[in-house]
Amino acid sequence: MARIFMDKDASLDILKNKTIGVIGYGNQGRSQALNLRDNGLNVIVGNIKDSAWDLAISDGFTVKDISETAKESDVILLLIPDEVAPKVMEDDILPHLSKGKVLDFASGYNITYGFIKPPKYVDVVLVAPRMIGKGVRDLFLQNRGFPVLVGVEQDASGKAWDYTLAISKGIGAFLPGGCAVESSFYEETLVDLFSEHSWAGAMLYLLQACYEVLVEEGVSPEVAILELYASGELGEIGHAIAQYGLWNQLSLHSRTSQYGHMTWGKRYITEDMKKLMKSAIEEIKDGRFAREWSLEQLLGLPSFNRLWKTMLSHPICKEEDKLYKVLGRR
Ligand code: NDP
């Protein structure tokens, strides 16, 4: 069983009297920086000169360029998009890494695939929130925690786990309801990509296919869209799954619904589906997906942009737009 760490297992002491440099003041960066500072820690922000820079200044942080922040920080939280991190690392951070420094990631991707290769004399740790950036801050303000996956790739100081748990505590993971689960850069990357490539991606295509079938059957686009996702019921079911469990949450539905879920829902799940899942795992493990995505970026995102265009040109988007305007969402 994976080790599960709670508040009693962590101390902020190791971070006291240290300078924590949060690189990137976006989704995760802003929330983590604010939570760390509210926990009494010394945080500076490194960012490119853009609106996020201005926001960090107006939030009261000392903001410097990324290179200067890396130079001045003992503990560096790399919270910029994974696609740009290798170059920023190479140009602005690596030259300032020295023995005793700690490099913290919120995603295992770049280390797993070797796109970032930190020197052996620094600690390399993972604190990957299972929570969007906004949630990291909102929950903290409600005195509530969230789960993080944690791991240590390099323990040069012999204290890398203490740093990992201290960062987890500092960003608010150990408040009531939260925890840190022992994982690794590799495992975090595997589960993260696998979720995106399997149920999460398939769910969007599935909902779109359901829309097509319902509309072909004469259901109005408005009713179909509300039924499938716009009502917010899908989100409520997601919350119920998290709260009560995958199947246990079914008891919140009517008996007719429970029976329908358990019988007809299963028809779509075939042996082929598991084979597809296994090949998705293989493509993640052997780096095929990562190489394809790197190449796509190198070529200037032609498929990515074409896919976006295709998705947004589906009738569901046009109908959704009309409905969301009526509902005051756009
Ligand atoms: P964001 O997309 O919010 O970007 C973070 C910051 O990086 C922004 O201030 C952005 O500036 C800046 N940035 C963008 N391009 C560059 C560049 N070329 N050079 C320097 N800075 C740049 O990132 P996230 O917070 O979403 O992700 C950060 C890390 O957290 C990633 O490793 C991600 O995988 C991980 N993570 C994210 C989660 C999420 O909910 N988003 C959940 C868990 C982990 P600008 O605003 O100008 O673009």
XYZ file of C-alpha atoms and ligand atoms in Angstrom:
378
model
C 0.000 0.000 0.000
C 1.228 3.514 -0.817
C 2.252 5.561 2.193
C -0.292 8.251 3.005
C 1.018 11.299 4.840
C -1.123 13.564 7.008
C -0.507 16.836 8.823
C 1.216 15.156 11.780
C 3.887 13.771 9.425
C 5.046 17.182 8.171
C 6.760 20.248 9.598
C 7.336 23.652 8.038
C 10.562 24.112 10.024
C 12.846 23.090 7.160
C 11.422 25.898 5.010
C 11.754 28.597 7.663
C 14.626 31.015 6.979
C 14.688 29.787 3.378
C 13.716 31.741 0.287
C 11.060 29.970 -1.749
C 11.011 31.044 -5.387
C 7.729 30.410 -7.161
C 8.464 30.401 -10.888
C 5.293 31.131 -12.839
C 2.365 33.065 -11.380
C -0.468 31.244 -13.171
C -3.063 28.679 -12.101
C -0.895 26.799 -9.613
C 1.782 29.454 -9.035
C -0.477 32.163 -7.650
C -2.410 29.820 -5.348
C 0.682 28.035 -4.036
C 2.562 31.322 -3.513
C -0.322 32.894 -1.572
C -0.847 29.797 0.594
C 2.884 29.471 1.383
C 3.057 33.151 2.334
C -0.081 32.889 4.489
C 1.705 30.038 6.274
C 4.446 32.488 7.264
C 7.046 31.470 4.675
C 9.314 33.754 2.677
C 8.140 33.656 -0.949
C 9.375 35.550 -3.974
C 7.916 35.263 -7.464
C 9.715 34.836 -10.777
C 7.784 35.485 -13.967
C 8.031 36.881 -17.460
C 6.909 40.519 -17.731
C 3.210 40.093 -18.462
C -0.142 40.480 -16.720
C 0.805 37.703 -14.247
C 3.839 39.809 -13.220
C 1.516 42.777 -12.529
C -0.875 40.548 -10.592
C 1.936 39.235 -8.384
C 3.023 42.812 -7.651
C -0.541 43.823 -6.780
C -0.761 40.749 -4.500
C 2.206 42.233 -2.635
C 5.021 39.899 -3.760
C 8.571 40.791 -4.634
C 8.678 39.878 -8.332
C 11.843 39.388 -10.350
C 12.754 37.820 -13.645
C 13.039 34.046 -13.584
C 16.821 33.953 -13.664
C 17.185 36.329 -10.694
C 14.534 34.413 -8.725
C 16.322 31.107 -9.329
C 19.579 32.686 -8.173
C 18.099 34.037 -4.926
C 15.963 31.026 -3.994
C 16.857 28.008 -1.891
C 13.708 26.142 -2.875
C 12.428 26.570 -6.436
C 8.841 25.680 -7.352
C 8.683 25.278 -11.122
C 5.061 26.192 -11.910
C 5.106 27.084 -15.584
C 3.480 25.073 -18.398
C 5.220 21.735 -19.019
C 5.784 22.586 -22.714
C 7.910 25.657 -21.954
C 9.645 24.392 -18.810
C 12.649 22.645 -20.473
C 13.813 25.809 -22.264
C 13.221 28.071 -19.252
C 15.084 25.545 -17.133
C 18.031 25.426 -19.515
C 18.308 29.189 -20.007
C 17.320 30.688 -16.673
C 17.385 28.135 -13.879
C 20.126 25.536 -14.423
C 22.924 28.147 -14.308
C 21.807 29.098 -10.774
C 21.439 25.660 -9.244
C 23.984 24.892 -6.581
C 24.438 22.233 -3.906
C 21.684 22.324 -1.273
C 19.010 23.791 -3.506
C 15.646 22.079 -3.940
C 13.768 21.836 -7.210
C 10.038 21.153 -6.871
C 7.701 20.108 -9.703
C 3.884 19.936 -9.836
C 3.983 17.415 -12.678
C 6.221 14.435 -13.384
C 6.258 14.862 -17.173
C 9.573 16.585 -17.910
C 11.635 14.509 -15.501
C 10.027 11.219 -16.582
C 10.814 11.798 -20.248
C 14.245 13.324 -19.590
C 13.309 16.721 -21.076
C 14.746 18.253 -17.902
C 17.912 16.785 -16.400
C 18.777 18.524 -13.123
C 22.312 18.226 -11.767
C 22.866 15.419 -9.243
C 23.700 17.812 -6.396
C 20.157 19.237 -5.998
C 17.058 17.659 -4.483
C 14.346 16.970 -7.048
C 10.895 16.572 -5.535
C 7.324 16.242 -6.708
C 4.268 17.841 -5.094
C 1.496 17.374 -7.633
C -1.891 18.664 -6.482
C -4.921 16.651 -7.549
C -6.709 19.976 -7.655
C -6.949 22.880 -10.094
C -5.031 26.003 -9.084
C -8.164 27.933 -8.148
C -9.217 25.088 -5.847
C -5.805 25.117 -4.120
C -6.475 28.690 -2.975
C -10.258 28.511 -2.466
C -10.008 25.400 -0.276
C -7.156 26.939 1.742
C -9.344 29.969 2.495
C -12.051 27.568 3.721
C -9.494 25.746 5.909
C -9.815 22.638 3.738
C -7.095 20.498 2.201
C -6.739 18.520 -1.036
C -4.786 15.431 -2.121
C -1.291 15.717 -3.563
C 0.862 13.007 -5.136
C 4.390 13.257 -3.777
C 7.686 11.733 -4.773
C 11.428 12.171 -4.584
C 13.592 11.706 -7.677
C 16.888 12.911 -6.204
C 17.738 13.145 -2.534
C 21.077 14.954 -2.597
C 20.625 16.571 0.816
C 19.240 13.487 2.564
C 16.267 15.673 3.520
C 14.294 15.615 0.276
C 11.273 13.920 1.882
C 11.200 16.544 4.645
C 11.150 19.247 1.956
C 8.455 17.415 -0.002
C 6.156 17.139 2.988
C 6.917 20.699 4.127
C 5.978 22.065 0.682
C 2.798 19.960 0.743
C 1.931 21.381 4.154
C 2.887 24.908 3.089
C 0.550 24.914 0.098
C -2.308 23.675 2.298
C -2.578 20.023 1.285
C -2.769 18.798 4.898
C -5.705 20.928 6.000
C -8.784 18.823 6.907
C -9.821 16.553 4.019
C -6.386 16.557 2.370
C -3.361 14.269 2.354
C -0.166 13.440 0.462
C 0.061 10.036 -1.216
C 3.475 8.570 -1.942
C 4.030 8.262 -5.663
C 6.842 9.038 -8.119
C 7.510 11.231 -11.148
C 6.961 8.192 -13.379
C 3.725 7.073 -11.729
C 2.277 10.590 -11.641
C 2.977 10.994 -15.351
C 1.483 7.600 -16.146
C -1.793 8.143 -14.276
C -2.153 11.740 -15.399
C -1.668 10.999 -19.108
C -3.636 7.760 -18.916
C -6.661 9.581 -17.447
C -6.500 12.190 -20.200
C -6.098 9.562 -22.926
C -8.788 7.220 -21.641
C -11.883 8.109 -19.649
C -11.543 11.906 -19.709
C -11.006 12.186 -23.459
C -13.482 9.411 -24.229
C -16.129 11.075 -22.058
C -16.122 14.211 -24.230
C -16.452 12.182 -27.441
C -19.104 10.018 -25.778
C -21.214 13.000 -24.734
C -20.931 14.403 -28.248
C -22.031 11.076 -29.750
C -24.968 10.944 -27.303
C -25.929 14.454 -28.419
C -25.874 13.379 -32.093
C -28.072 10.350 -31.411
C -30.589 12.284 -29.309
C -30.914 15.068 -31.893
C -31.305 12.476 -34.682
C -34.166 11.072 -32.594
C -35.880 14.459 -32.643
C -34.832 15.704 -29.197
C -34.227 19.465 -29.220
C -30.574 20.516 -28.956
C -31.398 22.517 -25.817
C -32.909 19.539 -24.009
C -30.067 17.265 -25.149
C -27.336 19.646 -23.987
C -29.034 20.296 -20.645
C -29.593 16.594 -20.090
C -26.049 15.599 -20.992
C -23.981 18.208 -19.167
C -25.230 21.799 -19.034
C -27.510 21.257 -16.033
C -24.501 20.666 -13.802
C -25.812 17.235 -12.761
C -22.683 15.652 -14.249
C -20.577 17.758 -11.881
C -22.792 16.796 -8.941
C -22.348 13.111 -9.778
C -18.601 13.692 -9.907
C -18.744 15.194 -6.414
C -20.884 12.295 -5.188
C -18.382 9.767 -6.594
C -15.558 11.546 -4.743
C -17.600 11.756 -1.561
C -19.425 8.409 -1.404
C -17.572 6.167 -3.863
C -17.920 4.995 -7.453
C -20.880 2.626 -7.030
C -22.076 3.707 -3.588
C -23.145 7.071 -4.993
C -25.719 5.234 -7.104
C -27.894 4.978 -4.003
C -28.582 8.706 -4.466
C -30.335 7.902 -7.758
C -33.801 6.417 -8.254
C -34.065 2.627 -8.413
C -34.971 2.832 -12.104
C -31.794 4.809 -12.673
C -29.706 2.414 -10.579
C -30.959 -0.583 -12.553
C -30.379 1.175 -15.889
C -26.842 2.172 -14.946
C -25.891 -1.320 -13.847
C -27.438 -3.176 -16.787
C -27.470 -1.115 -19.985
C -24.436 0.989 -19.136
C -22.273 -2.134 -19.225
C -23.100 -2.862 -22.889
C -20.598 -0.276 -24.086
C -17.715 -1.820 -22.187
C -16.102 -4.429 -24.401
C -12.914 -6.490 -24.305
C -11.568 -4.253 -27.090
C -11.845 -1.278 -24.767
C -9.372 -2.840 -22.335
C -7.017 -3.636 -25.217
C -7.144 0.025 -26.240
C -6.380 1.040 -22.671
C -3.360 -1.255 -22.600
C -2.035 0.219 -25.834
C -2.571 3.741 -24.441
C -0.460 2.684 -21.456
C 2.254 1.325 -23.779
C 2.345 4.592 -25.751
C 2.799 6.532 -22.534
C 5.405 4.136 -21.130
C 7.606 3.948 -24.214
C 7.437 7.722 -24.760
C 5.541 7.562 -28.071
C 2.919 10.070 -26.928
C 5.534 12.436 -25.498
C 7.614 12.288 -28.702
C 4.547 12.897 -30.871
C 3.540 15.893 -28.722
C 7.084 17.333 -28.795
C 7.176 17.010 -32.577
C 3.767 18.650 -32.865
C 5.033 21.628 -30.867
C 8.202 21.804 -32.938
C 6.110 21.960 -36.131
C 4.036 24.857 -34.760
C 0.976 22.865 -33.569
C -0.657 22.087 -36.969
C -2.713 19.085 -35.760
C -3.503 20.722 -32.443
C -4.939 23.808 -34.165
C -6.784 21.682 -36.731
C -8.343 19.585 -33.956
C -9.505 22.672 -32.077
C -11.125 23.960 -35.277
C -12.851 20.616 -35.882
C -14.178 20.390 -32.324
C -15.511 23.937 -32.278
C -17.205 23.518 -35.655
C -19.401 20.650 -34.377
C -23.107 21.637 -34.191
C -23.090 20.993 -30.436
C -20.886 24.075 -29.966
C -23.184 26.332 -31.988
C -26.251 25.139 -30.099
C -24.417 25.344 -26.786
C -23.447 28.938 -27.571
C -27.080 29.914 -28.201
C -28.267 28.158 -25.042
C -25.481 29.556 -22.856
C -26.292 33.098 -24.030
C -29.924 32.603 -22.970
C -28.729 31.208 -19.639
C -26.428 34.211 -19.173
C -23.268 32.088 -19.207
C -21.801 33.884 -22.220
P -0.121 28.226 -16.366
O -0.561 27.904 -17.760
O -1.135 28.862 -15.475
O 1.180 29.129 -16.497
C 1.929 29.494 -15.364
C 2.778 30.703 -15.624
O 3.805 30.420 -16.570
C 2.011 31.915 -16.146
O 2.349 33.018 -15.352
C 2.528 32.005 -17.558
O 2.505 33.322 -18.056
C 3.960 31.552 -17.422
N 4.558 31.245 -18.730
C 3.941 30.866 -19.873
N 4.829 30.718 -20.872
C 6.040 31.010 -20.345
C 7.364 31.041 -20.877
N 7.619 30.722 -22.141
N 8.358 31.391 -20.056
C 8.131 31.686 -18.771
N 6.894 31.694 -18.206
C 5.870 31.340 -18.981
O 0.446 26.894 -15.682
P -0.262 25.940 -14.614
O -0.298 26.608 -13.296
O -1.541 25.392 -15.180
O 0.755 24.716 -14.565
C 1.967 24.805 -13.839
C 2.420 23.411 -13.441
O 1.450 22.847 -12.572
C 2.545 22.447 -14.625
O 3.623 21.588 -14.362
C 1.238 21.671 -14.574
O 1.344 20.387 -15.165
C 1.043 21.579 -13.064
N -0.330 21.346 -12.622
C -1.333 22.152 -13.067
C -2.612 21.975 -12.612
C -3.717 22.915 -13.019
O -4.786 22.825 -12.442
N -3.537 23.824 -13.948
C -2.966 20.878 -11.686
C -1.804 20.146 -11.195
C -0.555 20.377 -11.688
P 1.229 33.794 -18.936
O 0.114 33.943 -17.969
O 1.670 35.064 -19.529
O 0.988 32.727 -19.967
